[in-house]
Amino acid sequence: MQDIVGGTSEWPEAGFPGIRINPETLLPQIVDGEACSAAMETSTDPADRVFVLLAEGHPAAAAELLAEARYKDPESFRLRAFEAEVLRVSNRFDLALALFRQLLAEVQGTPLEAVVQHYLGKTHYAAGNNGAAVESFTRALDLRVAGSADAALIYSSTVALQRARNVLDLAS
């Protein structure tokens, strides 16, 4: 793990120590390798390891660990979301979108709906569907604000929405 120096304090938190969301790519990136390593040493959650592997750019290793973890806990929402994330970072956008839409149907009307909308936005963004990304990020932000979500989550959705809007504006 490598530390990234300078300018990352404004990057949205990614939900794990030492990892933030790059506002240009909207991908998780390790910005403090020491903090990330220390957190991994104390974590017993396989989803944390999957997330770190994705942030390190190792989707194949993440997929392998994820398959084992899903076998042990097939109903885990977090692991199911990471399954779609592995598909997204592997450029299998149609499959990732299908899985996120399935998750969305299951969590509609719950606090997890905002999470899935945000993931949908990231997948649309990665696939170059910036109009759809803007719609999903807008929905995620609206749900998070309406649900009085943590400020870090609202900030993350705000940054993602702004980035998708900027890219969409540049394309038109």
PDB file of C-alpha atoms in Angstrom:
ATOM      1  CA  MET A   1       0.000   0.000   0.000  1.00  0.00           C
ATOM      2  CA  GLN A   2       1.255   3.406  -0.914  1.00  0.00           C
ATOM      3  CA  ASP A   3       0.515   6.764   0.642  1.00  0.00           C
ATOM      4  CA  ILE A   4      -0.756   9.524  -1.606  1.00  0.00           C
ATOM      5  CA  VAL A   5       0.460  12.908  -0.556  1.00  0.00           C
ATOM      6  CA  GLY A   6      -1.271  16.262  -0.852  1.00  0.00           C
ATOM      7  CA  GLY A   7      -4.710  17.373  -1.848  1.00  0.00           C
ATOM      8  CA  THR A   8      -6.627  14.328  -0.649  1.00  0.00           C
ATOM      9  CA  SER A   9      -8.111  15.857   2.492  1.00  0.00           C
ATOM     10  CA  GLU A  10     -11.010  17.164   0.400  1.00  0.00           C
ATOM     11  CA  TRP A  11     -11.655  13.735  -1.112  1.00  0.00           C
ATOM     12  CA  PRO A  12     -14.794  12.051   0.237  1.00  0.00           C
ATOM     13  CA  GLU A  13     -14.303   9.355   2.837  1.00  0.00           C
ATOM     14  CA  ALA A  14     -14.687   5.828   1.521  1.00  0.00           C
ATOM     15  CA  GLY A  15     -15.846   4.259   4.764  1.00  0.00           C
ATOM     16  CA  PHE A  16     -12.552   2.565   5.637  1.00  0.00           C
ATOM     17  CA  PRO A  17      -9.463   4.070   7.315  1.00  0.00           C
ATOM     18  CA  GLY A  18      -6.825   5.270   4.883  1.00  0.00           C
ATOM     19  CA  ILE A  19      -9.098   5.098   1.838  1.00  0.00           C
ATOM     20  CA  ARG A  20     -10.853   8.021   0.172  1.00  0.00           C
ATOM     21  CA  ILE A  21     -12.809   8.463  -3.056  1.00  0.00           C
ATOM     22  CA  ASN A  22     -10.895  10.107  -5.880  1.00  0.00           C
ATOM     23  CA  PRO A  23     -13.217  12.919  -7.049  1.00  0.00           C
ATOM     24  CA  GLU A  24     -12.049  12.594 -10.670  1.00  0.00           C
ATOM     25  CA  THR A  25     -12.473   8.833 -11.109  1.00  0.00           C
ATOM     26  CA  LEU A  26     -15.016   8.263  -8.320  1.00  0.00           C
ATOM     27  CA  LEU A  27     -12.976   5.203  -7.341  1.00  0.00           C
ATOM     28  CA  PRO A  28     -11.688   4.311  -3.888  1.00  0.00           C
ATOM     29  CA  GLN A  29      -7.996   4.995  -3.494  1.00  0.00           C
ATOM     30  CA  ILE A  30      -5.608   4.302  -0.642  1.00  0.00           C
ATOM     31  CA  VAL A  31      -4.291   7.631   0.609  1.00  0.00           C
ATOM     32  CA  ASP A  32      -2.775   6.434   3.895  1.00  0.00           C
ATOM     33  CA  GLY A  33      -1.295   2.969   3.660  1.00  0.00           C
ATOM     34  CA  GLU A  34      -0.392   2.823   7.357  1.00  0.00           C
ATOM     35  CA  ALA A  35      -3.924   3.585   8.515  1.00  0.00           C
ATOM     36  CA  CYS A  36      -5.361   1.112   6.023  1.00  0.00           C
ATOM     37  CA  SER A  37      -2.938  -1.651   7.070  1.00  0.00           C
ATOM     38  CA  ALA A  38      -3.602  -1.042  10.766  1.00  0.00           C
ATOM     39  CA  ALA A  39      -7.356  -1.243  10.203  1.00  0.00           C
ATOM     40  CA  MET A  40      -6.973  -4.441   8.173  1.00  0.00           C
ATOM     41  CA  GLU A  41      -4.996  -6.044  11.003  1.00  0.00           C
ATOM     42  CA  THR A  42      -7.929  -5.626  13.385  1.00  0.00           C
ATOM     43  CA  SER A  43     -10.755  -6.365  10.945  1.00  0.00           C
ATOM     44  CA  THR A  44     -12.459  -9.736  10.878  1.00  0.00           C
ATOM     45  CA  ASP A  45     -14.933  -8.754   8.160  1.00  0.00           C
ATOM     46  CA  PRO A  46     -14.108 -10.304   4.769  1.00  0.00           C
ATOM     47  CA  ALA A  47     -15.955  -7.430   3.071  1.00  0.00           C
ATOM     48  CA  ASP A  48     -13.279  -5.068   4.382  1.00  0.00           C
ATOM     49  CA  ARG A  49     -10.560  -7.141   2.706  1.00  0.00           C
ATOM     50  CA  VAL A  50     -12.577  -7.242  -0.543  1.00  0.00           C
ATOM     51  CA  PHE A  51     -12.899  -3.455  -0.428  1.00  0.00           C
ATOM     52  CA  VAL A  52      -9.171  -2.960   0.171  1.00  0.00           C
ATOM     53  CA  LEU A  53      -8.305  -5.340  -2.673  1.00  0.00           C
ATOM     54  CA  LEU A  54     -10.569  -3.327  -4.990  1.00  0.00           C
ATOM     55  CA  ALA A  55      -8.936  -0.075  -3.839  1.00  0.00           C
ATOM     56  CA  GLU A  56      -5.525  -1.632  -4.515  1.00  0.00           C
ATOM     57  CA  GLY A  57      -6.632  -2.535  -8.053  1.00  0.00           C
ATOM     58  CA  HIS A  58      -6.837  -6.312  -7.575  1.00  0.00           C
ATOM     59  CA  PRO A  59     -10.337  -7.274  -8.779  1.00  0.00           C
ATOM     60  CA  ALA A  60      -9.429 -10.930  -9.442  1.00  0.00           C
ATOM     61  CA  ALA A  61      -8.188 -11.433  -5.884  1.00  0.00           C
ATOM     62  CA  ALA A  62     -11.235  -9.552  -4.582  1.00  0.00           C
ATOM     63  CA  ALA A  63     -13.527 -11.813  -6.633  1.00  0.00           C
ATOM     64  CA  GLU A  64     -11.866 -14.938  -5.255  1.00  0.00           C
ATOM     65  CA  LEU A  65     -12.192 -13.796  -1.647  1.00  0.00           C
ATOM     66  CA  LEU A  66     -15.726 -12.603  -2.320  1.00  0.00           C
ATOM     67  CA  ALA A  67     -16.809 -16.000  -3.665  1.00  0.00           C
ATOM     68  CA  GLU A  68     -15.652 -17.668  -0.453  1.00  0.00           C
ATOM     69  CA  ALA A  69     -17.290 -15.038   1.755  1.00  0.00           C
ATOM     70  CA  ARG A  70     -20.579 -15.196  -0.190  1.00  0.00           C
ATOM     71  CA  TYR A  71     -20.624 -18.965   0.216  1.00  0.00           C
ATOM     72  CA  LYS A  72     -20.454 -18.494   3.994  1.00  0.00           C
ATOM     73  CA  ASP A  73     -22.903 -15.555   4.070  1.00  0.00           C
ATOM     74  CA  PRO A  74     -25.025 -15.585   0.885  1.00  0.00           C
ATOM     75  CA  GLU A  75     -27.559 -13.028   2.157  1.00  0.00           C
ATOM     76  CA  SER A  76     -25.088 -10.310   3.134  1.00  0.00           C
ATOM     77  CA  PHE A  77     -26.132  -7.055   1.484  1.00  0.00           C
ATOM     78  CA  ARG A  78     -22.597  -5.671   1.669  1.00  0.00           C
ATOM     79  CA  LEU A  79     -21.081  -8.748   0.003  1.00  0.00           C
ATOM     80  CA  ARG A  80     -23.763  -8.730  -2.693  1.00  0.00           C
ATOM     81  CA  ALA A  81     -23.009  -5.062  -3.385  1.00  0.00           C
ATOM     82  CA  PHE A  82     -19.297  -5.855  -3.612  1.00  0.00           C
ATOM     83  CA  GLU A  83     -20.125  -8.622  -6.074  1.00  0.00           C
ATOM     84  CA  ALA A  84     -21.589  -5.965  -8.353  1.00  0.00           C
ATOM     85  CA  GLU A  85     -18.606  -3.689  -7.639  1.00  0.00           C
ATOM     86  CA  VAL A  86     -16.210  -6.423  -8.778  1.00  0.00           C
ATOM     87  CA  LEU A  87     -18.211  -6.650 -11.992  1.00  0.00           C
ATOM     88  CA  ARG A  88     -18.048  -2.851 -12.399  1.00  0.00           C
ATOM     89  CA  VAL A  89     -14.283  -2.617 -11.945  1.00  0.00           C
ATOM     90  CA  SER A  90     -13.925  -5.545 -14.361  1.00  0.00           C
ATOM     91  CA  ASN A  91     -15.801  -3.456 -16.983  1.00  0.00           C
ATOM     92  CA  ARG A  92     -18.767  -5.833 -16.981  1.00  0.00           C
ATOM     93  CA  PHE A  93     -21.146  -2.921 -16.693  1.00  0.00           C
ATOM     94  CA  ASP A  94     -24.340  -4.641 -17.902  1.00  0.00           C
ATOM     95  CA  LEU A  95     -24.002  -7.385 -15.293  1.00  0.00           C
ATOM     96  CA  ALA A  96     -23.106  -4.881 -12.569  1.00  0.00           C
ATOM     97  CA  LEU A  97     -26.123  -2.717 -13.434  1.00  0.00           C
ATOM     98  CA  ALA A  98     -28.425  -5.755 -13.445  1.00  0.00           C
ATOM     99  CA  LEU A  99     -27.215  -6.811 -10.008  1.00  0.00           C
ATOM    100  CA  PHE A 100     -27.498  -3.294  -8.584  1.00  0.00           C
ATOM    101  CA  ARG A 101     -31.031  -2.999 -10.006  1.00  0.00           C
ATOM    102  CA  GLN A 102     -31.923  -6.297  -8.335  1.00  0.00           C
ATOM    103  CA  LEU A 103     -30.550  -4.989  -5.036  1.00  0.00           C
ATOM    104  CA  LEU A 104     -32.442  -1.725  -5.547  1.00  0.00           C
ATOM    105  CA  ALA A 105     -35.731  -3.592  -5.938  1.00  0.00           C
ATOM    106  CA  GLU A 106     -35.037  -5.398  -2.662  1.00  0.00           C
ATOM    107  CA  VAL A 107     -34.156  -2.305  -0.620  1.00  0.00           C
ATOM    108  CA  GLN A 108     -36.576   0.250  -2.110  1.00  0.00           C
ATOM    109  CA  GLY A 109     -37.951   2.450   0.652  1.00  0.00           C
ATOM    110  CA  THR A 110     -35.196   1.584   3.149  1.00  0.00           C
ATOM    111  CA  PRO A 111     -32.037   3.522   4.093  1.00  0.00           C
ATOM    112  CA  LEU A 112     -30.058   1.149   1.849  1.00  0.00           C
ATOM    113  CA  GLU A 113     -31.816   2.562  -1.214  1.00  0.00           C
ATOM    114  CA  ALA A 114     -29.484   5.587  -1.166  1.00  0.00           C
ATOM    115  CA  VAL A 115     -26.452   3.286  -1.044  1.00  0.00           C
ATOM    116  CA  VAL A 116     -27.611   1.321  -4.089  1.00  0.00           C
ATOM    117  CA  GLN A 117     -28.516   4.495  -5.993  1.00  0.00           C
ATOM    118  CA  HIS A 118     -24.996   5.766  -5.333  1.00  0.00           C
ATOM    119  CA  TYR A 119     -23.470   2.492  -6.579  1.00  0.00           C
ATOM    120  CA  LEU A 120     -25.715   2.671  -9.659  1.00  0.00           C
ATOM    121  CA  GLY A 121     -24.430   6.186 -10.297  1.00  0.00           C
ATOM    122  CA  LYS A 122     -20.813   5.014 -10.036  1.00  0.00           C
ATOM    123  CA  THR A 123     -21.509   2.168 -12.451  1.00  0.00           C
ATOM    124  CA  HIS A 124     -23.233   4.434 -14.982  1.00  0.00           C
ATOM    125  CA  TYR A 125     -20.365   6.906 -14.637  1.00  0.00           C
ATOM    126  CA  ALA A 126     -17.741   4.213 -15.242  1.00  0.00           C
ATOM    127  CA  ALA A 127     -19.694   3.010 -18.270  1.00  0.00           C
ATOM    128  CA  GLY A 128     -19.819   6.537 -19.723  1.00  0.00           C
ATOM    129  CA  ASN A 129     -23.591   6.909 -19.197  1.00  0.00           C
ATOM    130  CA  ASN A 130     -23.274  10.296 -17.545  1.00  0.00           C
ATOM    131  CA  GLY A 131     -26.939  11.289 -17.844  1.00  0.00           C
ATOM    132  CA  ALA A 132     -27.973   8.128 -15.993  1.00  0.00           C
ATOM    133  CA  ALA A 133     -25.157   8.714 -13.492  1.00  0.00           C
ATOM    134  CA  VAL A 134     -26.497  12.203 -12.758  1.00  0.00           C
ATOM    135  CA  GLU A 135     -29.994  10.755 -12.199  1.00  0.00           C
ATOM    136  CA  SER A 136     -28.746   8.067  -9.812  1.00  0.00           C
ATOM    137  CA  PHE A 137     -26.450  10.408  -7.874  1.00  0.00           C
ATOM    138  CA  THR A 138     -29.270  12.970  -7.606  1.00  0.00           C
ATOM    139  CA  ARG A 139     -31.601  10.304  -6.223  1.00  0.00           C
ATOM    140  CA  ALA A 140     -28.918   9.103  -3.781  1.00  0.00           C
ATOM    141  CA  LEU A 141     -28.253  12.646  -2.592  1.00  0.00           C
ATOM    142  CA  ASP A 142     -31.968  13.414  -2.201  1.00  0.00           C
ATOM    143  CA  LEU A 143     -32.495  10.219  -0.196  1.00  0.00           C
ATOM    144  CA  ARG A 144     -29.486  10.891   2.005  1.00  0.00           C
ATOM    145  CA  VAL A 145     -30.538  14.474   2.732  1.00  0.00           C
ATOM    146  CA  ALA A 146     -34.151  13.435   3.392  1.00  0.00           C
ATOM    147  CA  GLY A 147     -32.959  10.667   5.695  1.00  0.00           C
ATOM    148  CA  SER A 148     -30.548  12.950   7.586  1.00  0.00           C
ATOM    149  CA  ALA A 149     -27.637  10.696   6.644  1.00  0.00           C
ATOM    150  CA  ASP A 150     -24.144  11.215   7.962  1.00  0.00           C
ATOM    151  CA  ALA A 151     -22.515  14.356   6.557  1.00  0.00           C
ATOM    152  CA  ALA A 152     -19.718  12.270   4.979  1.00  0.00           C
ATOM    153  CA  LEU A 153     -22.263  10.326   2.918  1.00  0.00           C
ATOM    154  CA  ILE A 154     -24.023  13.494   1.803  1.00  0.00           C
ATOM    155  CA  TYR A 155     -20.671  15.006   0.850  1.00  0.00           C
ATOM    156  CA  SER A 156     -19.732  11.877  -1.108  1.00  0.00           C
ATOM    157  CA  SER A 157     -22.963  12.014  -3.102  1.00  0.00           C
ATOM    158  CA  THR A 158     -22.543  15.750  -3.668  1.00  0.00           C
ATOM    159  CA  VAL A 159     -19.003  15.330  -5.029  1.00  0.00           C
ATOM    160  CA  ALA A 160     -20.048  12.413  -7.257  1.00  0.00           C
ATOM    161  CA  LEU A 161     -23.068  14.301  -8.593  1.00  0.00           C
ATOM    162  CA  GLN A 162     -20.957  17.380  -9.346  1.00  0.00           C
ATOM    163  CA  ARG A 163     -18.346  15.287 -11.164  1.00  0.00           C
ATOM    164  CA  ALA A 164     -20.965  13.505 -13.275  1.00  0.00           C
ATOM    165  CA  ARG A 165     -22.621  16.841 -14.108  1.00  0.00           C
ATOM    166  CA  ASN A 166     -19.260  18.353 -15.099  1.00  0.00           C
ATOM    167  CA  VAL A 167     -18.456  15.436 -17.406  1.00  0.00           C
ATOM    168  CA  LEU A 168     -21.952  15.567 -18.879  1.00  0.00           C
ATOM    169  CA  ASP A 169     -21.641  19.325 -19.507  1.00  0.00           C
ATOM    170  CA  LEU A 170     -18.257  18.848 -21.194  1.00  0.00           C
ATOM    171  CA  ALA A 171     -19.733  16.211 -23.497  1.00  0.00           C
ATOM    172  CA  SER A 172     -22.575  18.458 -24.680  1.00  0.00           C
TER     173      SER A 172
END
